[in-house]
Short mmCIF file of C-alpha atoms and ligand atoms in Angstrom, two decimals:
data_model
loop_
_atom_site.label_atom_id
_atom_site.label_comp_id
_atom_site.label_asym_id
_atom_site.label_seq_id
_atom_site.Cartn_x
_atom_site.Cartn_y
_atom_site.Cartn_z
CA UNK A 9 -0.13 -0.04 0.41
CA UNK A 10 1.39 3.44 -0.51
CA UNK A 11 2.29 5.58 2.46
CA UNK A 12 0.06 8.61 3.39
CA UNK A 13 1.83 11.28 4.71
CA UNK A 14 -0.40 14.22 5.90
CA UNK A 15 0.72 17.56 7.10
CA UNK A 16 -1.50 18.44 10.29
CA UNK A 17 -1.59 22.34 11.49
CA UNK A 18 -3.11 23.14 15.07
CA UNK A 19 -3.38 26.70 16.13
CA UNK A 20 -6.13 26.74 18.00
CA UNK A 21 -5.47 28.49 21.19
CA UNK A 22 -1.95 29.67 22.21
CA UNK A 23 0.93 27.22 20.55
CA UNK A 24 1.59 27.17 16.57
CA UNK A 25 2.49 24.26 15.77
CA UNK A 26 2.72 21.79 12.67
CA UNK A 27 3.24 18.18 11.82
CA UNK A 28 4.32 15.55 8.88
CA UNK A 29 2.91 12.30 10.23
CA UNK A 30 3.07 8.94 8.14
CA UNK A 31 0.11 6.64 7.88
CA UNK A 32 -1.23 8.22 11.10
CA UNK A 33 1.18 7.35 13.44
CA UNK A 34 4.63 8.09 12.69
CA UNK A 35 5.35 11.78 13.34
CA UNK A 36 8.31 12.56 10.91
CA UNK A 37 8.27 16.44 12.46
CA UNK A 38 6.06 17.84 14.92
CA UNK A 39 7.26 22.03 15.46
CA UNK A 40 5.06 23.41 18.14
CA UNK A 41 5.74 27.09 19.05
CA UNK A 42 4.30 27.71 22.59
CA UNK A 43 3.10 31.26 23.40
CA UNK A 44 2.84 30.57 27.02
CA UNK A 45 5.64 33.81 27.80
CA UNK A 46 3.74 36.57 25.73
CA UNK A 47 0.49 35.60 27.53
CA UNK A 48 1.65 34.94 31.34
CA UNK A 49 1.92 38.62 32.44
CA UNK A 50 -1.81 38.97 31.88
CA UNK A 51 -2.43 35.25 34.01
CA UNK A 52 -4.22 33.78 30.57
CA UNK A 53 -4.52 33.37 26.85
CA UNK A 54 -5.04 37.39 25.53
CA UNK A 55 -7.08 35.91 22.46
CA UNK A 56 -6.17 39.28 20.08
CA UNK A 57 -2.59 38.45 20.89
CA UNK A 58 -2.32 34.96 19.85
CA UNK A 59 -4.65 35.54 16.60
CA UNK A 60 -1.26 38.41 15.58
CA UNK A 61 1.55 35.82 17.04
CA UNK A 62 -0.31 32.83 15.25
CA UNK A 63 0.14 35.00 11.75
CA UNK A 64 3.46 36.06 12.60
CA UNK A 65 4.54 32.00 12.79
CA UNK A 66 2.34 29.90 11.00
CA UNK A 67 4.39 29.88 7.37
CA UNK A 68 7.66 29.89 9.39
CA UNK A 69 6.14 26.65 11.41
CA UNK A 70 4.25 24.92 8.29
CA UNK A 71 7.82 25.22 6.63
CA UNK A 72 10.21 23.93 9.25
CA UNK A 73 7.71 21.19 9.54
CA UNK A 74 8.02 20.19 5.88
CA UNK A 75 11.86 20.40 6.21
CA UNK A 76 13.09 18.29 9.14
CA UNK A 77 10.42 15.56 8.15
CA UNK A 78 12.57 15.04 5.25
CA UNK A 79 9.79 14.39 3.11
CA UNK A 80 9.18 16.84 -0.42
CA UNK A 81 5.88 18.41 0.09
CA UNK A 82 4.89 17.25 -3.68
CA UNK A 83 4.68 14.03 -1.25
CA UNK A 84 1.77 15.33 1.11
CA UNK A 85 -1.46 13.54 0.67
CA UNK A 86 -3.69 15.39 2.28
CA UNK A 87 -4.00 18.87 4.98
CA UNK A 88 -5.52 18.43 8.22
CA UNK A 89 -6.29 21.09 10.32
CA UNK A 90 -8.41 22.25 13.88
CA UNK A 91 -11.61 23.88 12.55
CA UNK A 92 -12.88 24.45 15.91
CA UNK A 93 -13.49 24.34 18.72
CA UNK A 94 -11.30 27.01 20.04
CA UNK A 95 -10.39 30.72 19.69
CA UNK A 96 -12.05 31.79 16.62
CA UNK A 97 -9.15 34.28 15.92
CA UNK A 98 -6.68 31.88 16.19
CA UNK A 99 -8.42 29.24 14.44
CA UNK A 100 -8.74 31.42 11.57
CA UNK A 101 -5.38 31.66 11.29
CA UNK A 102 -4.44 27.92 10.79
CA UNK A 103 -7.09 27.23 9.02
CA UNK A 104 -6.83 29.59 6.39
CA UNK A 105 -2.87 28.16 5.95
CA UNK A 106 -4.15 25.04 5.46
CA UNK A 107 -6.43 26.14 2.76
CA UNK A 108 -3.96 27.65 0.54
CA UNK A 109 -1.34 24.31 1.23
CA UNK A 110 -4.41 22.29 -0.10
CA UNK A 111 -5.26 24.75 -3.01
CA UNK A 112 -1.50 24.77 -4.14
CA UNK A 113 -0.42 21.28 -2.94
CA UNK A 114 -3.79 20.31 -5.24
CA UNK A 115 -4.78 17.98 -2.04
CA UNK A 116 -7.77 17.36 0.28
CA UNK A 117 -8.24 19.53 3.39
CA UNK A 118 -9.30 17.66 6.40
CA UNK A 119 -11.28 19.51 9.41
CA UNK A 120 -10.36 18.01 12.24
CA UNK A 121 -12.46 18.90 16.07
CA UNK A 122 -10.12 19.84 18.75
CA UNK A 123 -10.46 17.05 21.04
CA UNK A 124 -10.41 14.29 18.33
CA UNK A 125 -6.83 15.71 18.03
CA UNK A 126 -6.26 15.04 21.26
CA UNK A 127 -7.91 11.42 21.44
CA UNK A 128 -5.76 10.73 18.34
CA UNK A 129 -2.48 11.58 19.89
CA UNK A 130 -2.86 7.82 21.65
CA UNK A 131 -2.40 6.31 18.19
CA UNK A 132 0.92 7.80 18.03
CA UNK A 133 2.00 7.36 21.21
CA UNK A 134 0.39 3.49 21.09
CA UNK A 135 0.85 2.05 17.78
CA UNK A 136 -1.63 -0.83 18.31
CA UNK A 137 -4.56 0.53 19.87
CA UNK A 138 -7.44 0.50 17.93
CA UNK A 139 -11.02 1.90 19.00
CA UNK A 140 -13.15 1.21 21.26
CA UNK A 141 -12.38 2.74 23.89
CA UNK A 142 -13.28 4.92 27.35
CA UNK A 143 -11.17 8.53 26.71
CA UNK A 144 -11.43 10.96 29.40
CA UNK A 145 -10.31 14.40 27.36
CA UNK A 146 -9.12 17.01 30.34
CA UNK A 147 -7.73 20.26 29.15
CA UNK A 148 -7.65 23.68 29.58
CA UNK A 149 -11.29 23.93 27.96
CA UNK A 150 -12.96 20.86 27.59
CA UNK A 151 -13.28 17.93 30.68
CA UNK A 152 -15.17 15.37 28.86
CA UNK A 153 -16.02 11.22 28.75
CA UNK A 154 -15.96 10.06 25.89
CA UNK A 155 -17.11 7.12 24.08
CA UNK A 156 -14.86 6.42 21.02
CA UNK A 157 -16.77 3.22 19.09
CA UNK A 158 -14.58 4.12 15.90
CA UNK A 159 -11.75 6.61 14.31
CA UNK A 160 -13.62 10.18 14.74
CA UNK A 161 -17.03 8.37 15.62
CA UNK A 162 -17.80 9.74 19.56
CA UNK A 163 -20.32 9.66 22.27
CA UNK A 164 -20.24 11.87 25.19
CA UNK A 165 -20.90 10.44 28.09
CA UNK A 166 -20.12 13.13 30.80
CA UNK A 167 -18.83 16.91 30.68
CA UNK A 168 -18.40 19.91 32.74
CA UNK A 169 -21.19 21.97 33.82
CA UNK A 170 -18.71 24.68 34.38
CA UNK A 171 -15.29 24.94 34.53
CA UNK A 172 -12.65 22.81 32.78
CA UNK A 173 -10.06 21.01 34.60
CA UNK A 174 -7.56 23.16 33.09
CA UNK A 175 -9.16 26.24 33.89
CA UNK A 176 -9.78 25.20 37.31
CA UNK A 177 -5.99 24.97 37.93
CA UNK A 178 -4.78 28.00 35.92
CA UNK A 179 -7.55 29.59 38.46
CA UNK A 180 -6.46 28.52 41.70
CA UNK A 181 -2.21 28.91 40.89
CA UNK A 182 -3.42 32.49 40.21
CA UNK A 183 -4.51 32.99 43.93
CA UNK A 184 -2.28 31.66 45.31
CA UNK A 185 0.52 33.65 43.17
CA UNK A 186 2.12 31.15 41.43
CA UNK A 187 1.60 32.00 37.82
CA UNK A 188 0.69 30.66 34.51
CA UNK A 189 -0.08 28.25 33.15
CA UNK A 190 -1.15 26.75 36.65
CA UNK A 191 -1.10 22.82 36.01
CA UNK A 192 2.27 22.02 35.82
CA UNK A 193 3.46 24.48 38.69
CA UNK A 194 0.73 22.89 40.73
CA UNK A 195 1.40 19.09 40.00
CA UNK A 196 5.56 19.66 41.26
CA UNK A 197 4.29 21.68 44.21
CA UNK A 198 1.88 19.08 45.13
CA UNK A 199 4.32 16.28 45.11
CA UNK A 200 6.14 18.43 48.36
CA UNK A 201 2.88 18.24 50.56
CA UNK A 202 0.21 16.08 51.70
CA UNK A 203 -3.78 16.17 50.75
CA UNK A 204 -4.20 17.59 54.99
CA UNK A 205 -7.27 19.75 53.83
CA UNK A 206 -10.24 18.20 53.14
CA UNK A 207 -12.11 20.08 49.82
CA UNK A 208 -15.46 18.79 48.43
CA UNK A 209 -16.45 16.44 45.65
CA UNK A 210 -18.66 16.70 43.30
CA UNK A 211 -20.97 13.77 42.32
CA UNK A 212 -23.80 13.40 40.49
CA UNK A 213 -26.50 10.73 39.05
CA UNK A 214 -24.59 10.94 35.47
CA UNK A 215 -21.01 11.43 34.54
CA UNK A 216 -20.92 14.65 34.75
CA UNK A 217 -18.39 16.95 36.46
CA UNK A 218 -18.52 20.29 38.46
CA UNK A 219 -15.55 22.02 39.51
CA UNK A 220 -16.36 25.25 40.11
CA UNK A 221 -17.40 24.73 43.91
CA UNK A 222 -13.66 23.37 44.37
CA UNK A 223 -12.42 26.19 42.86
CA UNK A 224 -14.40 28.31 45.29
CA UNK A 225 -13.78 25.98 47.92
CA UNK A 226 -9.80 26.34 47.86
CA UNK A 227 -9.84 29.93 47.21
CA UNK A 228 -12.37 30.74 50.31
CA UNK A 229 -10.00 28.67 52.48
CA UNK A 230 -7.19 30.44 51.61
CA UNK A 231 -8.91 34.09 52.01
CA UNK A 232 -9.96 32.89 55.76
CA UNK A 233 -6.70 31.49 56.55
CA UNK A 234 -4.94 35.18 55.19
CA UNK A 235 -7.98 36.72 57.37
CA UNK A 236 -7.06 34.64 60.40
CA UNK A 237 -3.37 35.55 60.38
CA UNK A 238 -2.31 31.88 59.99
CA UNK A 239 0.58 30.95 57.32
CA UNK A 240 -0.65 29.38 54.32
CA UNK A 241 1.19 26.08 53.54
CA UNK A 242 1.21 26.12 49.76
CA UNK A 243 2.12 22.54 48.93
CA UNK A 244 -0.17 21.31 51.28
CA UNK A 245 -3.52 23.31 49.56
CA UNK A 246 -1.90 22.13 45.60
CA UNK A 247 -1.95 18.69 47.30
CA UNK A 248 -5.44 18.90 48.51
CA UNK A 249 -6.78 20.58 45.46
CA UNK A 250 -5.15 18.09 43.24
CA UNK A 251 -6.49 14.65 45.42
CA UNK A 252 -9.94 16.04 44.90
CA UNK A 253 -9.84 16.85 41.22
CA UNK A 254 -7.82 13.62 41.20
CA UNK A 255 -10.46 12.09 43.02
CA UNK A 256 -13.60 12.73 40.69
CA UNK A 257 -11.38 12.20 37.54
CA UNK A 258 -10.74 8.41 38.02
CA UNK A 259 -13.82 7.79 39.50
CA UNK A 260 -16.07 9.08 37.02
CA UNK A 261 -13.66 7.51 34.19
CA UNK A 262 -13.60 3.47 36.07
CA UNK A 263 -17.66 4.39 36.10
CA UNK A 264 -17.52 5.12 32.25
CA UNK A 265 -15.35 2.07 31.98
CA UNK A 266 -17.92 -0.30 33.94
CA UNK A 267 -21.40 1.10 32.17
CA UNK A 268 -19.85 0.65 29.08
CA UNK A 269 -18.10 -2.58 28.82
CA UNK A 270 -15.11 -1.34 28.06
CA UNK A 271 -11.79 -2.66 29.25
CA UNK A 272 -9.78 0.30 27.82
CA UNK A 273 -8.96 3.58 29.08
CA UNK A 274 -7.60 6.20 26.98
CA UNK A 275 -6.02 9.84 28.69
CA UNK A 276 -5.45 13.07 26.15
CA UNK A 277 -5.35 16.55 26.83
CA UNK A 278 -2.91 18.77 28.43
CA UNK A 279 -4.14 17.75 31.93
CA UNK A 280 -3.48 14.27 30.82
CA UNK A 281 0.03 15.20 31.69
CA UNK A 282 -0.72 15.26 35.56
CA UNK A 283 1.76 13.14 37.16
CA UNK A 284 -0.74 12.07 40.06
CA UNK A 285 -3.62 11.52 37.37
CA UNK A 286 -1.88 9.03 35.18
CA UNK A 287 -0.42 7.09 38.26
CA UNK A 288 -3.78 7.05 40.15
CA UNK A 289 -5.70 6.03 36.72
CA UNK A 290 -3.39 3.51 35.73
CA UNK A 291 -3.89 2.12 40.03
CA UNK A 292 -7.37 1.96 40.22
CA UNK A 293 -7.72 0.44 36.71
CA UNK A 294 -5.76 -2.00 37.16
CA UNK A 295 -7.64 -3.10 40.27
CA UNK A 296 -10.43 -3.95 37.81
CA UNK A 297 -8.33 -5.56 35.30
CA UNK A 298 -8.21 -2.46 33.00
CA UNK A 299 -5.67 -1.31 30.80
CA UNK A 300 -4.65 2.82 30.59
CA UNK A 301 -3.44 4.48 27.54
CA UNK A 302 -1.89 8.12 27.57
CA UNK A 303 0.41 10.25 25.71
CA UNK A 304 3.54 11.24 26.86
CA UNK A 305 3.61 14.99 28.30
CA UNK A 306 4.61 16.55 24.68
CA UNK A 307 1.84 15.33 22.73
CA UNK A 308 -0.93 15.75 25.43
CA UNK A 309 -0.63 19.64 25.08
CA UNK A 310 -1.19 20.96 21.92
CA UNK A 311 0.26 19.97 18.83
CA UNK A 312 0.14 19.51 15.05
CA UNK A 313 0.60 15.41 15.02
CA UNK A 314 -2.55 14.73 16.74
CA UNK A 315 -4.24 16.68 14.47
CA UNK A 316 -2.43 15.05 11.10
CA UNK A 317 -3.01 11.74 12.68
CA UNK A 318 -6.99 12.20 13.64
CA UNK A 319 -7.02 13.62 9.69
CA UNK A 320 -5.11 9.90 8.54
CA UNK A 321 -7.71 8.08 9.97
CA UNK A 322 -10.41 10.72 8.88
CA UNK A 323 -9.18 10.71 5.50
CA UNK A 324 -8.95 7.40 4.93
CA UNK A 325 -12.85 6.55 5.52
CA UNK A 326 -13.59 9.19 2.84
CA UNK A 327 -13.59 12.71 4.97
CA UNK A 328 -12.67 15.45 3.71
CA UNK A 329 -13.67 19.24 3.73
CA UNK A 330 -14.83 21.69 1.18
CA UNK A 331 -12.59 25.40 0.54
CA UNK A 332 -15.22 27.08 2.31
CA UNK A 333 -14.89 25.12 5.62
CA UNK A 334 -15.32 27.56 8.28
CA UNK A 335 -13.67 27.90 11.73
CA UNK A 336 -16.13 27.57 14.72
CA UNK A 337 -15.65 28.49 17.84
CA UNK A 338 -18.17 25.57 19.33
CA UNK A 339 -18.81 22.19 16.90
CA UNK A 340 -20.06 19.35 18.71
CA UNK A 341 -17.59 16.52 18.63
CA UNK A 342 -20.83 13.82 18.11
CA UNK A 343 -21.46 15.31 14.31
CA UNK A 344 -17.97 15.92 13.17
CA UNK A 345 -18.45 14.98 9.50
CA UNK A 346 -21.68 17.11 9.57
CA UNK A 347 -19.57 20.22 9.97
CA UNK A 348 -16.15 19.26 8.89
O1 KG4 B 8 -4.85 20.60 26.00
P1 KG4 B 8 -3.80 22.02 26.35
O2 KG4 B 8 -2.52 22.30 25.90
O3 KG4 B 8 -4.91 23.43 25.93
C1 KG4 B 8 -6.14 23.15 25.38
O4 KG4 B 8 -6.80 22.59 24.31
O5 KG4 B 8 -6.91 23.91 26.71
O6 KG4 B 8 -3.90 22.18 28.12
C2 KG4 B 8 -3.74 23.42 28.73
C3 KG4 B 8 -4.15 22.72 30.19
C4 KG4 B 8 -4.00 24.34 31.19
O7 KG4 B 8 -5.21 24.35 31.60
C5 KG4 B 8 -2.79 23.76 31.83
O8 KG4 B 8 -2.72 24.43 33.19
C6 KG4 B 8 -3.10 22.15 32.06
O9 KG4 B 8 -3.44 22.16 30.82
N1 KG4 B 8 -2.08 21.34 32.25
C7 KG4 B 8 -2.03 20.58 33.75
C8 KG4 B 8 -0.76 20.02 33.48
N2 KG4 B 8 0.44 20.34 32.61
C9 KG4 B 8 -0.59 21.09 31.37
N3 KG4 B 8 -3.12 20.16 34.28
C10 KG4 B 8 -2.40 19.39 35.77
N4 KG4 B 8 -1.03 18.85 35.61
C11 KG4 B 8 -0.41 19.33 34.44
N5 KG4 B 8 0.68 18.90 35.21
ZN1 ZN B 9 -6.08 21.04 23.73
#
């Protein structure tokens, strides 16, 4: 069979990234230009700044992805690109570049859903992984429990009713004066502390999440302790918050695996880098005889390779987008083919 090379482009938030992936699972290049330093001083991503930086970086990043892959651009079979969800101005930059590449190379354009991309990072990391499986997708914008029934086919079983997990990490880090992004800093600090404070864990009858009450509880705890004149021991607060988050994420994911009868659990998204989540999920799943798949941290954050992989599986199933595909700030994961 002829090898298929996909150019993948991702610009939905604050990473400008492009990659060449061979046959959906082999990364030939994955260039990621992070804007974290630009947004740090504002304590979060500023959409307008992100869009402008993407405009500056997108062409050099794509050129570098092709150059360092070792293939000639004429060997590219299709261009995959995140068309949503994400910051609309940021998405439009990647999408416009992808359309131009698709038109110039005379190859199909494949619109990819950002969450579909995060999940596909696992197909790169785990060469024999195939659907069906249950996936926990946790990032700065999403906290979803998803059943992946086939490549590109999804059923959502649970989602956050308010904040996303990564968002809660980032907001708490800001309250504690730890900087941005909060996830990696809190994860590191938690290792030096004990989960001494009992923060609330919210349970629903279904598999939904809620993190805003937990976030408020942590913020209130910090304010109350300060008012009482007590000294704060930040590592304990981080460990206590993280323990509450991980408890609920692991519990709901295992419940989903039991309910669907699927013994394979796949983690995805930026928060899947979290050391405690990775360890606890493996521990609890192994007690139930379930397998856990997690991408290495570089594939958990936003990157072009995960988009190229998702585009490959869509492409071989015949899913192609028209050149009038628009960027969408919000778009359903269950009906990708209808929108892409
Ligand atoms: O997937 P991602 O790169 O971008 C979005 O699609 O949102 O995820 C970024 C989020 C940020 O909120 C960041 O704080 C969080 O992932 N994150 C972590 C860790 N590393 C990144 N959260 C918890 N623990 C980590 N080690
Ligand atoms: Zn993401």
